């Protein structure tokens, strides 16, 4: 380095960790505003990176601010710059959410790495630790999460998420506000997690039912259930007033949960 160059605190971005850092403070501010933070709210951020959202969150005096970052170097730098942040080194796909404890519900935010966004959202929306979430994801993933029945983008992810949360598609974000720039457009979504929270059994039954139905999304429900040898599927559909000829892609999210509760568990 020549004597007039500034030292660089950050290593180059790692593609393997989906590191596209937000460099537009207006977008950061809008994302944090969407969390509707009141003083004392606890906030968990997934992948804080170089801290684009951190200062906006800390300015709103949260109760606790926990930042979960997989990249050790970024975690250390974030900790050095923000003594009020509780920085946890870890993988969001393996994190034990229950360890947040404290009995209070948390708000969760993140500009998510694209490769973990959909499974992470699937995981978060059924958990009882969270009340509200704001996530930036790849536009196509955002459209899938927010889609209603009837369209091509509606699928297991949309139906699962919408059983447990009200989803709002807030705004799109162009590649130009990131460094390095991704090839794709992003979108910011907000989730209000409904109460009462689902039980573990409801979650696993729903997941199994959606897997079954969306493996053959264009077939009729009666045909799908019959092909799996599910006893009394006719009675279950009749009890729920669901037409056997209806296709999964046209069924409202809450209808899958009703079916999941009645279908015999051994077959799911
Ligand atoms: N929040 C920052 C911003 O908006 O500029 C960084 C966003 S960048 C798209 C994703 C961040 O998530 C990176 O800091 C990356 O190191 C981190 N990350 C990637 N995979 C992760 C994982 N499995 N668990 C936790 N953090 C992860």
PDB file of C-alpha atoms and ligand atoms in Angstrom:
ATOM      1  CA  UNK A   1       0.000   0.000   0.000  1.00  0.00           C
ATOM      2  CA  UNK A   2       1.423   3.440  -0.852  1.00  0.00           C
ATOM      3  CA  UNK A   3       1.533   6.035   1.927  1.00  0.00           C
ATOM      4  CA  UNK A   4      -1.467   8.092   0.671  1.00  0.00           C
ATOM      5  CA  UNK A   5      -3.926   5.138   0.470  1.00  0.00           C
ATOM      6  CA  UNK A   6      -6.418   4.654   3.292  1.00  0.00           C
ATOM      7  CA  UNK A   7      -6.193   1.295   5.060  1.00  0.00           C
ATOM      8  CA  UNK A   8      -9.141  -0.909   4.066  1.00  0.00           C
ATOM      9  CA  UNK A   9     -10.935  -2.287   7.142  1.00  0.00           C
ATOM     10  CA  UNK A  10     -12.801  -4.883   5.100  1.00  0.00           C
ATOM     11  CA  UNK A  11     -11.588  -7.899   3.133  1.00  0.00           C
ATOM     12  CA  UNK A  12     -12.978  -8.307  -0.410  1.00  0.00           C
ATOM     13  CA  UNK A  13     -16.591  -9.534  -0.591  1.00  0.00           C
ATOM     14  CA  UNK A  14     -17.057 -13.315  -0.603  1.00  0.00           C
ATOM     15  CA  UNK A  15     -19.445 -14.606  -3.241  1.00  0.00           C
ATOM     16  CA  UNK A  16     -19.839 -17.914  -1.421  1.00  0.00           C
ATOM     17  CA  UNK A  17     -21.492 -16.022   1.462  1.00  0.00           C
ATOM     18  CA  UNK A  18     -23.734 -13.946  -0.815  1.00  0.00           C
ATOM     19  CA  UNK A  19     -21.899 -10.753   0.139  1.00  0.00           C
ATOM     20  CA  UNK A  20     -23.469  -7.854  -1.751  1.00  0.00           C
ATOM     21  CA  UNK A  21     -23.284  -4.914   0.587  1.00  0.00           C
ATOM     22  CA  UNK A  22     -25.905  -2.199   0.626  1.00  0.00           C
ATOM     23  CA  UNK A  23     -24.324   1.231   0.081  1.00  0.00           C
ATOM     24  CA  UNK A  24     -27.418   3.466  -0.122  1.00  0.00           C
ATOM     25  CA  UNK A  25     -28.345   4.813   3.337  1.00  0.00           C
ATOM     26  CA  UNK A  26     -31.861   5.688   2.140  1.00  0.00           C
ATOM     27  CA  UNK A  27     -32.601   2.041   1.381  1.00  0.00           C
ATOM     28  CA  UNK A  28     -31.096   1.014   4.740  1.00  0.00           C
ATOM     29  CA  UNK A  29     -33.290   3.564   6.520  1.00  0.00           C
ATOM     30  CA  UNK A  30     -36.445   2.383   4.725  1.00  0.00           C
ATOM     31  CA  UNK A  31     -35.734  -1.243   5.638  1.00  0.00           C
ATOM     32  CA  UNK A  32     -35.229  -0.424   9.320  1.00  0.00           C
ATOM     33  CA  UNK A  33     -38.292   1.883   9.373  1.00  0.00           C
ATOM     34  CA  UNK A  34     -40.382  -1.039   8.143  1.00  0.00           C
ATOM     35  CA  UNK A  35     -39.620  -2.840  11.423  1.00  0.00           C
ATOM     36  CA  UNK A  36     -41.737  -0.226  13.305  1.00  0.00           C
ATOM     37  CA  UNK A  37     -39.267  -0.261  16.188  1.00  0.00           C
ATOM     38  CA  UNK A  38     -40.356   1.101  19.527  1.00  0.00           C
ATOM     39  CA  UNK A  39     -37.664   1.770  22.148  1.00  0.00           C
ATOM     40  CA  UNK A  40     -36.956  -1.459  24.011  1.00  0.00           C
ATOM     41  CA  UNK A  41     -37.901  -3.819  21.154  1.00  0.00           C
ATOM     42  CA  UNK A  42     -35.380  -6.627  20.736  1.00  0.00           C
ATOM     43  CA  UNK A  43     -33.863  -6.958  17.282  1.00  0.00           C
ATOM     44  CA  UNK A  44     -32.042  -9.853  15.645  1.00  0.00           C
ATOM     45  CA  UNK A  45     -30.225  -9.101  12.403  1.00  0.00           C
ATOM     46  CA  UNK A  46     -29.195 -11.916  10.068  1.00  0.00           C
ATOM     47  CA  UNK A  47     -25.949 -11.235   8.174  1.00  0.00           C
ATOM     48  CA  UNK A  48     -25.123  -7.665   9.289  1.00  0.00           C
ATOM     49  CA  UNK A  49     -22.061  -7.643   6.999  1.00  0.00           C
ATOM     50  CA  UNK A  50     -20.409  -4.231   7.026  1.00  0.00           C
ATOM     51  CA  UNK A  51     -23.174  -2.798   9.161  1.00  0.00           C
ATOM     52  CA  UNK A  52     -25.406  -1.058   6.587  1.00  0.00           C
ATOM     53  CA  UNK A  53     -28.486  -1.556   8.802  1.00  0.00           C
ATOM     54  CA  UNK A  54     -26.757  -1.597  12.186  1.00  0.00           C
ATOM     55  CA  UNK A  55     -26.479   2.134  12.911  1.00  0.00           C
ATOM     56  CA  UNK A  56     -30.110   2.718  11.864  1.00  0.00           C
ATOM     57  CA  UNK A  57     -31.211  -0.001  14.284  1.00  0.00           C
ATOM     58  CA  UNK A  58     -29.028   1.181  17.175  1.00  0.00           C
ATOM     59  CA  UNK A  59     -30.265   4.778  16.689  1.00  0.00           C
ATOM     60  CA  UNK A  60     -33.731   3.512  17.666  1.00  0.00           C
ATOM     61  CA  UNK A  61     -32.479   2.305  21.080  1.00  0.00           C
ATOM     62  CA  UNK A  62     -33.512  -1.337  20.910  1.00  0.00           C
ATOM     63  CA  UNK A  63     -33.659  -3.439  24.071  1.00  0.00           C
ATOM     64  CA  UNK A  64     -31.133  -5.939  22.733  1.00  0.00           C
ATOM     65  CA  UNK A  65     -29.547  -5.933  19.303  1.00  0.00           C
ATOM     66  CA  UNK A  66     -28.100  -9.298  18.328  1.00  0.00           C
ATOM     67  CA  UNK A  67     -26.258  -9.586  15.014  1.00  0.00           C
ATOM     68  CA  UNK A  68     -25.727 -13.118  13.652  1.00  0.00           C
ATOM     69  CA  UNK A  69     -22.860 -13.208  11.142  1.00  0.00           C
ATOM     70  CA  UNK A  70     -21.137 -16.227   9.589  1.00  0.00           C
ATOM     71  CA  UNK A  71     -18.036 -14.354   8.399  1.00  0.00           C
ATOM     72  CA  UNK A  72     -15.592 -14.121  11.302  1.00  0.00           C
ATOM     73  CA  UNK A  73     -13.717 -11.071   9.949  1.00  0.00           C
ATOM     74  CA  UNK A  74     -16.944  -9.093   9.420  1.00  0.00           C
ATOM     75  CA  UNK A  75     -18.238 -10.119  12.848  1.00  0.00           C
ATOM     76  CA  UNK A  76     -15.063  -8.827  14.533  1.00  0.00           C
ATOM     77  CA  UNK A  77     -15.140  -5.539  12.645  1.00  0.00           C
ATOM     78  CA  UNK A  78     -18.826  -5.009  13.476  1.00  0.00           C
ATOM     79  CA  UNK A  79     -18.135  -5.673  17.148  1.00  0.00           C
ATOM     80  CA  UNK A  80     -15.203  -3.239  17.162  1.00  0.00           C
ATOM     81  CA  UNK A  81     -17.318  -0.469  15.626  1.00  0.00           C
ATOM     82  CA  UNK A  82     -20.527  -1.061  17.600  1.00  0.00           C
ATOM     83  CA  UNK A  83     -19.878  -1.837  21.257  1.00  0.00           C
ATOM     84  CA  UNK A  84     -23.644  -1.981  21.914  1.00  0.00           C
ATOM     85  CA  UNK A  85     -24.151  -4.810  19.421  1.00  0.00           C
ATOM     86  CA  UNK A  86     -24.160  -8.412  20.661  1.00  0.00           C
ATOM     87  CA  UNK A  87     -22.351 -10.069  17.780  1.00  0.00           C
ATOM     88  CA  UNK A  88     -22.845 -13.814  17.422  1.00  0.00           C
ATOM     89  CA  UNK A  89     -20.621 -15.786  15.076  1.00  0.00           C
ATOM     90  CA  UNK A  90     -22.760 -18.441  13.483  1.00  0.00           C
ATOM     91  CA  UNK A  91     -24.779 -19.870  10.648  1.00  0.00           C
ATOM     92  CA  UNK A  92     -28.401 -18.731  10.443  1.00  0.00           C
ATOM     93  CA  UNK A  93     -29.329 -22.145   9.029  1.00  0.00           C
ATOM     94  CA  UNK A  94     -28.165 -23.852  12.224  1.00  0.00           C
ATOM     95  CA  UNK A  95     -28.898 -21.225  14.838  1.00  0.00           C
ATOM     96  CA  UNK A  96     -30.888 -22.227  17.900  1.00  0.00           C
ATOM     97  CA  UNK A  97     -33.571 -19.483  17.917  1.00  0.00           C
ATOM     98  CA  UNK A  98     -34.799 -20.607  21.326  1.00  0.00           C
ATOM     99  CA  UNK A  99     -31.436 -19.483  22.758  1.00  0.00           C
ATOM    100  CA  UNK A 100     -32.633 -15.871  22.365  1.00  0.00           C
ATOM    101  CA  UNK A 101     -34.906 -16.695  25.294  1.00  0.00           C
ATOM    102  CA  UNK A 102     -36.033 -13.863  27.583  1.00  0.00           C
ATOM    103  CA  UNK A 103     -39.688 -14.700  26.947  1.00  0.00           C
ATOM    104  CA  UNK A 104     -40.149 -11.610  24.794  1.00  0.00           C
ATOM    105  CA  UNK A 105     -40.761 -11.781  21.088  1.00  0.00           C
ATOM    106  CA  UNK A 106     -38.138 -10.423  18.749  1.00  0.00           C
ATOM    107  CA  UNK A 107     -38.177  -8.463  15.534  1.00  0.00           C
ATOM    108  CA  UNK A 108     -35.894  -9.897  12.890  1.00  0.00           C
ATOM    109  CA  UNK A 109     -34.334  -8.186   9.907  1.00  0.00           C
ATOM    110  CA  UNK A 110     -31.821  -9.026   7.230  1.00  0.00           C
ATOM    111  CA  UNK A 111     -30.589  -8.381   3.778  1.00  0.00           C
ATOM    112  CA  UNK A 112     -30.456 -12.127   3.243  1.00  0.00           C
ATOM    113  CA  UNK A 113     -27.862 -14.050   1.259  1.00  0.00           C
ATOM    114  CA  UNK A 114     -29.831 -15.276  -1.752  1.00  0.00           C
ATOM    115  CA  UNK A 115     -28.987 -18.954  -1.294  1.00  0.00           C
ATOM    116  CA  UNK A 116     -30.520 -19.224   2.184  1.00  0.00           C
ATOM    117  CA  UNK A 117     -33.423 -16.774   1.889  1.00  0.00           C
ATOM    118  CA  UNK A 118     -36.298 -19.174   1.134  1.00  0.00           C
ATOM    119  CA  UNK A 119     -35.414 -21.913   3.675  1.00  0.00           C
ATOM    120  CA  UNK A 120     -34.702 -19.289   6.312  1.00  0.00           C
ATOM    121  CA  UNK A 121     -38.074 -17.577   5.796  1.00  0.00           C
ATOM    122  CA  UNK A 122     -39.767 -20.997   5.923  1.00  0.00           C
ATOM    123  CA  UNK A 123     -38.064 -21.621   9.269  1.00  0.00           C
ATOM    124  CA  UNK A 124     -38.647 -18.193  10.813  1.00  0.00           C
ATOM    125  CA  UNK A 125     -42.368 -17.767  10.127  1.00  0.00           C
ATOM    126  CA  UNK A 126     -43.360 -20.816  12.128  1.00  0.00           C
ATOM    127  CA  UNK A 127     -41.230 -19.949  15.161  1.00  0.00           C
ATOM    128  CA  UNK A 128     -42.701 -18.476  18.308  1.00  0.00           C
ATOM    129  CA  UNK A 129     -39.683 -16.240  19.076  1.00  0.00           C
ATOM    130  CA  UNK A 130     -40.582 -13.612  16.460  1.00  0.00           C
ATOM    131  CA  UNK A 131     -43.365 -11.070  16.026  1.00  0.00           C
ATOM    132  CA  UNK A 132     -42.320  -9.154  12.914  1.00  0.00           C
ATOM    133  CA  UNK A 133     -39.733  -9.597  10.188  1.00  0.00           C
ATOM    134  CA  UNK A 134     -38.366  -7.493   7.356  1.00  0.00           C
ATOM    135  CA  UNK A 135     -36.218  -9.275   4.782  1.00  0.00           C
ATOM    136  CA  UNK A 136     -34.573  -8.266   1.549  1.00  0.00           C
ATOM    137  CA  UNK A 137     -34.501 -11.174  -0.888  1.00  0.00           C
ATOM    138  CA  UNK A 138     -34.072 -11.788  -4.598  1.00  0.00           C
ATOM    139  CA  UNK A 139     -37.139 -10.396  -6.423  1.00  0.00           C
ATOM    140  CA  UNK A 140     -38.280 -13.792  -7.721  1.00  0.00           C
ATOM    141  CA  UNK A 141     -38.107 -15.340  -4.245  1.00  0.00           C
ATOM    142  CA  UNK A 142     -40.083 -12.385  -2.870  1.00  0.00           C
ATOM    143  CA  UNK A 143     -42.749 -12.844  -5.528  1.00  0.00           C
ATOM    144  CA  UNK A 144     -43.023 -16.539  -4.667  1.00  0.00           C
ATOM    145  CA  UNK A 145     -43.407 -15.838  -0.944  1.00  0.00           C
ATOM    146  CA  UNK A 146     -46.068 -13.162  -1.457  1.00  0.00           C
ATOM    147  CA  UNK A 147     -48.018 -14.860  -4.297  1.00  0.00           C
ATOM    148  CA  UNK A 148     -51.705 -15.678  -3.933  1.00  0.00           C
ATOM    149  CA  UNK A 149     -53.417 -18.788  -5.340  1.00  0.00           C
ATOM    150  CA  UNK A 150     -53.966 -19.124  -9.073  1.00  0.00           C
ATOM    151  CA  UNK A 151     -50.690 -17.835 -10.476  1.00  0.00           C
ATOM    152  CA  UNK A 152     -47.535 -19.613 -11.583  1.00  0.00           C
ATOM    153  CA  UNK A 153     -45.487 -18.289  -8.652  1.00  0.00           C
ATOM    154  CA  UNK A 154     -47.876 -19.634  -5.991  1.00  0.00           C
ATOM    155  CA  UNK A 155     -46.483 -22.763  -4.391  1.00  0.00           C
ATOM    156  CA  UNK A 156     -45.608 -24.592  -1.190  1.00  0.00           C
ATOM    157  CA  UNK A 157     -43.493 -21.686   0.081  1.00  0.00           C
ATOM    158  CA  UNK A 158     -46.298 -19.130  -0.425  1.00  0.00           C
ATOM    159  CA  UNK A 159     -48.926 -21.337   1.214  1.00  0.00           C
ATOM    160  CA  UNK A 160     -46.694 -22.308   4.146  1.00  0.00           C
ATOM    161  CA  UNK A 161     -45.605 -18.749   4.946  1.00  0.00           C
ATOM    162  CA  UNK A 162     -49.072 -17.235   4.554  1.00  0.00           C
ATOM    163  CA  UNK A 163     -50.559 -19.673   7.057  1.00  0.00           C
ATOM    164  CA  UNK A 164     -48.452 -18.151   9.799  1.00  0.00           C
ATOM    165  CA  UNK A 165     -47.785 -14.576   8.703  1.00  0.00           C
ATOM    166  CA  UNK A 166     -49.370 -11.692   6.871  1.00  0.00           C
ATOM    167  CA  UNK A 167     -46.935 -10.857   4.090  1.00  0.00           C
ATOM    168  CA  UNK A 168     -46.444  -7.444   2.508  1.00  0.00           C
ATOM    169  CA  UNK A 169     -44.350  -6.863  -0.604  1.00  0.00           C
ATOM    170  CA  UNK A 170     -42.912  -3.428   0.245  1.00  0.00           C
ATOM    171  CA  UNK A 171     -40.584  -2.302  -2.567  1.00  0.00           C
ATOM    172  CA  UNK A 172     -38.038  -3.389  -5.156  1.00  0.00           C
ATOM    173  CA  UNK A 173     -34.326  -2.583  -4.842  1.00  0.00           C
ATOM    174  CA  UNK A 174     -32.126  -2.208  -7.957  1.00  0.00           C
ATOM    175  CA  UNK A 175     -28.652  -3.806  -8.232  1.00  0.00           C
ATOM    176  CA  UNK A 176     -26.966  -0.367  -8.358  1.00  0.00           C
ATOM    177  CA  UNK A 177     -27.273   0.207  -4.584  1.00  0.00           C
ATOM    178  CA  UNK A 178     -24.983  -2.749  -3.727  1.00  0.00           C
ATOM    179  CA  UNK A 179     -21.228  -3.326  -3.822  1.00  0.00           C
ATOM    180  CA  UNK A 180     -20.419  -5.553  -5.552  1.00  0.00           C
ATOM    181  CA  UNK A 181     -23.533  -5.269  -7.699  1.00  0.00           C
ATOM    182  CA  UNK A 182     -25.601  -8.458  -7.969  1.00  0.00           C
ATOM    183  CA  UNK A 183     -26.985  -9.501 -11.366  1.00  0.00           C
ATOM    184  CA  UNK A 184     -30.545  -9.521 -10.047  1.00  0.00           C
ATOM    185  CA  UNK A 185     -33.143  -7.140  -8.629  1.00  0.00           C
ATOM    186  CA  UNK A 186     -34.060  -7.476  -4.955  1.00  0.00           C
ATOM    187  CA  UNK A 187     -37.270  -6.931  -3.021  1.00  0.00           C
ATOM    188  CA  UNK A 188     -38.096  -6.036   0.574  1.00  0.00           C
ATOM    189  CA  UNK A 189     -40.867  -7.988   2.291  1.00  0.00           C
ATOM    190  CA  UNK A 190     -42.482  -7.486   5.678  1.00  0.00           C
ATOM    191  CA  UNK A 191     -44.034 -10.268   7.761  1.00  0.00           C
ATOM    192  CA  UNK A 192     -46.416  -9.881  10.680  1.00  0.00           C
ATOM    193  CA  UNK A 193     -46.400 -13.219  12.487  1.00  0.00           C
ATOM    194  CA  UNK A 194     -49.893 -14.029  13.698  1.00  0.00           C
ATOM    195  CA  UNK A 195     -50.898 -15.257  17.117  1.00  0.00           C
ATOM    196  CA  UNK A 196     -51.560 -17.809  18.428  1.00  0.00           C
ATOM    197  CA  UNK A 197     -48.374 -19.390  17.110  1.00  0.00           C
ATOM    198  CA  UNK A 198     -48.697 -22.832  15.487  1.00  0.00           C
ATOM    199  CA  UNK A 199     -47.789 -26.013  17.343  1.00  0.00           C
ATOM    200  CA  UNK A 200     -44.883 -28.177  16.167  1.00  0.00           C
ATOM    201  CA  UNK A 201     -47.347 -30.801  14.997  1.00  0.00           C
ATOM    202  CA  UNK A 202     -49.298 -28.301  12.887  1.00  0.00           C
ATOM    203  CA  UNK A 203     -46.062 -27.139  11.280  1.00  0.00           C
ATOM    204  CA  UNK A 204     -44.853 -30.615  10.347  1.00  0.00           C
ATOM    205  CA  UNK A 205     -48.297 -31.752   9.136  1.00  0.00           C
ATOM    206  CA  UNK A 206     -48.643 -28.662   6.965  1.00  0.00           C
ATOM    207  CA  UNK A 207     -45.137 -29.083   5.527  1.00  0.00           C
ATOM    208  CA  UNK A 208     -45.883 -32.716   4.627  1.00  0.00           C
ATOM    209  CA  UNK A 209     -49.261 -31.860   3.086  1.00  0.00           C
ATOM    210  CA  UNK A 210     -47.766 -29.093   0.958  1.00  0.00           C
ATOM    211  CA  UNK A 211     -44.927 -31.337  -0.204  1.00  0.00           C
ATOM    212  CA  UNK A 212     -47.458 -33.957  -1.243  1.00  0.00           C
ATOM    213  CA  UNK A 213     -49.774 -31.536  -3.050  1.00  0.00           C
ATOM    214  CA  UNK A 214     -47.220 -29.371  -4.832  1.00  0.00           C
ATOM    215  CA  UNK A 215     -45.208 -32.310  -6.167  1.00  0.00           C
ATOM    216  CA  UNK A 216     -48.072 -32.551  -8.652  1.00  0.00           C
ATOM    217  CA  UNK A 217     -49.469 -29.040  -8.591  1.00  0.00           C
ATOM    218  CA  UNK A 218     -51.475 -29.353 -11.815  1.00  0.00           C
ATOM    219  CA  UNK A 219     -53.210 -32.592 -10.879  1.00  0.00           C
ATOM    220  CA  UNK A 220     -56.565 -32.671  -9.132  1.00  0.00           C
ATOM    221  CA  UNK A 221     -56.506 -33.014  -5.339  1.00  0.00           C
ATOM    222  CA  UNK A 222     -58.611 -36.166  -5.369  1.00  0.00           C
ATOM    223  CA  UNK A 223     -56.171 -37.812  -7.817  1.00  0.00           C
ATOM    224  CA  UNK A 224     -53.140 -36.828  -5.739  1.00  0.00           C
ATOM    225  CA  UNK A 225     -54.549 -38.119  -2.458  1.00  0.00           C
ATOM    226  CA  UNK A 226     -55.842 -41.305  -4.056  1.00  0.00           C
ATOM    227  CA  UNK A 227     -52.456 -42.014  -5.697  1.00  0.00           C
ATOM    228  CA  UNK A 228     -50.843 -41.917  -2.240  1.00  0.00           C
ATOM    229  CA  UNK A 229     -53.376 -44.434  -0.947  1.00  0.00           C
ATOM    230  CA  UNK A 230     -54.697 -42.043   1.675  1.00  0.00           C
ATOM    231  CA  UNK A 231     -57.753 -43.669   3.304  1.00  0.00           C
ATOM    232  CA  UNK A 232     -60.955 -41.670   3.465  1.00  0.00           C
ATOM    233  CA  UNK A 233     -59.550 -38.726   1.538  1.00  0.00           C
ATOM    234  CA  UNK A 234     -63.036 -38.330   0.067  1.00  0.00           C
ATOM    235  CA  UNK A 235     -64.484 -37.851   3.551  1.00  0.00           C
ATOM    236  CA  UNK A 236     -61.763 -35.350   4.506  1.00  0.00           C
ATOM    237  CA  UNK A 237     -62.315 -33.228   1.400  1.00  0.00           C
ATOM    238  CA  UNK A 238     -66.084 -33.415   1.831  1.00  0.00           C
ATOM    239  CA  UNK A 239     -65.860 -32.381   5.501  1.00  0.00           C
ATOM    240  CA  UNK A 240     -63.873 -29.317   4.428  1.00  0.00           C
ATOM    241  CA  UNK A 241     -66.122 -28.589   1.461  1.00  0.00           C
ATOM    242  CA  UNK A 242     -63.145 -28.857  -0.901  1.00  0.00           C
ATOM    243  CA  UNK A 243     -63.871 -30.029  -4.435  1.00  0.00           C
ATOM    244  CA  UNK A 244     -61.912 -33.194  -5.364  1.00  0.00           C
ATOM    245  CA  UNK A 245     -61.312 -31.705  -8.784  1.00  0.00           C
ATOM    246  CA  UNK A 246     -59.623 -28.588  -7.470  1.00  0.00           C
ATOM    247  CA  UNK A 247     -55.880 -28.262  -8.182  1.00  0.00           C
ATOM    248  CA  UNK A 248     -53.378 -27.395  -5.420  1.00  0.00           C
ATOM    249  CA  UNK A 249     -52.260 -24.249  -7.236  1.00  0.00           C
ATOM    250  CA  UNK A 250     -55.748 -22.774  -6.822  1.00  0.00           C
ATOM    251  CA  UNK A 251     -56.297 -23.643  -3.142  1.00  0.00           C
ATOM    252  CA  UNK A 252     -56.048 -20.854  -0.515  1.00  0.00           C
ATOM    253  CA  UNK A 253     -53.210 -21.210   2.046  1.00  0.00           C
ATOM    254  CA  UNK A 254     -55.477 -21.873   5.052  1.00  0.00           C
ATOM    255  CA  UNK A 255     -57.241 -24.742   3.224  1.00  0.00           C
ATOM    256  CA  UNK A 256     -53.981 -26.715   3.253  1.00  0.00           C
ATOM    257  CA  UNK A 257     -53.729 -26.345   7.028  1.00  0.00           C
ATOM    258  CA  UNK A 258     -57.319 -27.544   7.438  1.00  0.00           C
ATOM    259  CA  UNK A 259     -56.505 -30.574   5.283  1.00  0.00           C
ATOM    260  CA  UNK A 260     -53.242 -31.173   7.169  1.00  0.00           C
ATOM    261  CA  UNK A 261     -55.119 -31.368  10.478  1.00  0.00           C
ATOM    262  CA  UNK A 262     -57.528 -34.042   9.199  1.00  0.00           C
ATOM    263  CA  UNK A 263     -55.415 -36.253   6.924  1.00  0.00           C
ATOM    264  CA  UNK A 264     -54.182 -39.457   8.646  1.00  0.00           C
ATOM    265  CA  UNK A 265     -50.682 -38.728   9.950  1.00  0.00           C
ATOM    266  CA  UNK A 266     -49.123 -42.063   8.849  1.00  0.00           C
ATOM    267  CA  UNK A 267     -49.613 -41.091   5.248  1.00  0.00           C
ATOM    268  CA  UNK A 268     -47.932 -37.706   5.493  1.00  0.00           C
TER     269      UNK A 268
HETATM  270  N1  LIG B   1     -26.605  -6.560   5.889  1.00  0.00           N
HETATM  271  C1  LIG B   1     -25.466  -6.253   5.041  1.00  0.00           C
HETATM  272  C2  LIG B   1     -25.860  -5.224   4.017  1.00  0.00           C
HETATM  273  O1  LIG B   1     -27.071  -5.032   3.819  1.00  0.00           O
HETATM  274  O2  LIG B   1     -24.981  -4.626   3.406  1.00  0.00           O
HETATM  275  C3  LIG B   1     -24.885  -7.496   4.371  1.00  0.00           C
HETATM  276  C4  LIG B   1     -25.828  -8.251   3.473  1.00  0.00           C
HETATM  277  S1  LIG B   1     -25.068  -9.520   2.500  1.00  0.00           S
HETATM  278  C5  LIG B   1     -26.283  -9.705   1.231  1.00  0.00           C
HETATM  279  C6  LIG B   1     -25.340 -11.024   3.416  1.00  0.00           C
HETATM  280  C7  LIG B   1     -24.586 -11.157   4.733  1.00  0.00           C
HETATM  281  O3  LIG B   1     -24.934 -12.393   5.350  1.00  0.00           O
HETATM  282  C8  LIG B   1     -23.070 -11.170   4.614  1.00  0.00           C
HETATM  283  O4  LIG B   1     -22.524 -10.365   5.625  1.00  0.00           O
HETATM  284  C9  LIG B   1     -22.689 -12.634   4.820  1.00  0.00           C
HETATM  285  O5  LIG B   1     -21.391 -12.812   5.354  1.00  0.00           O
HETATM  286  C10 LIG B   1     -23.755 -13.083   5.782  1.00  0.00           C
HETATM  287  N2  LIG B   1     -24.070 -14.519   5.712  1.00  0.00           N
HETATM  288  C11 LIG B   1     -24.012 -15.345   4.639  1.00  0.00           C
HETATM  289  N3  LIG B   1     -24.460 -16.575   4.938  1.00  0.00           N
HETATM  290  C12 LIG B   1     -24.811 -16.534   6.252  1.00  0.00           C
HETATM  291  C13 LIG B   1     -25.346 -17.493   7.153  1.00  0.00           C
HETATM  292  N4  LIG B   1     -25.606 -18.758   6.755  1.00  0.00           N
HETATM  293  N5  LIG B   1     -25.588 -17.123   8.432  1.00  0.00           N
HETATM  294  C14 LIG B   1     -25.324 -15.854   8.844  1.00  0.00           C
HETATM  295  N6  LIG B   1     -24.817 -14.894   8.034  1.00  0.00           N
HETATM  296  C15 LIG B   1     -24.573 -15.226   6.752  1.00  0.00           C
END
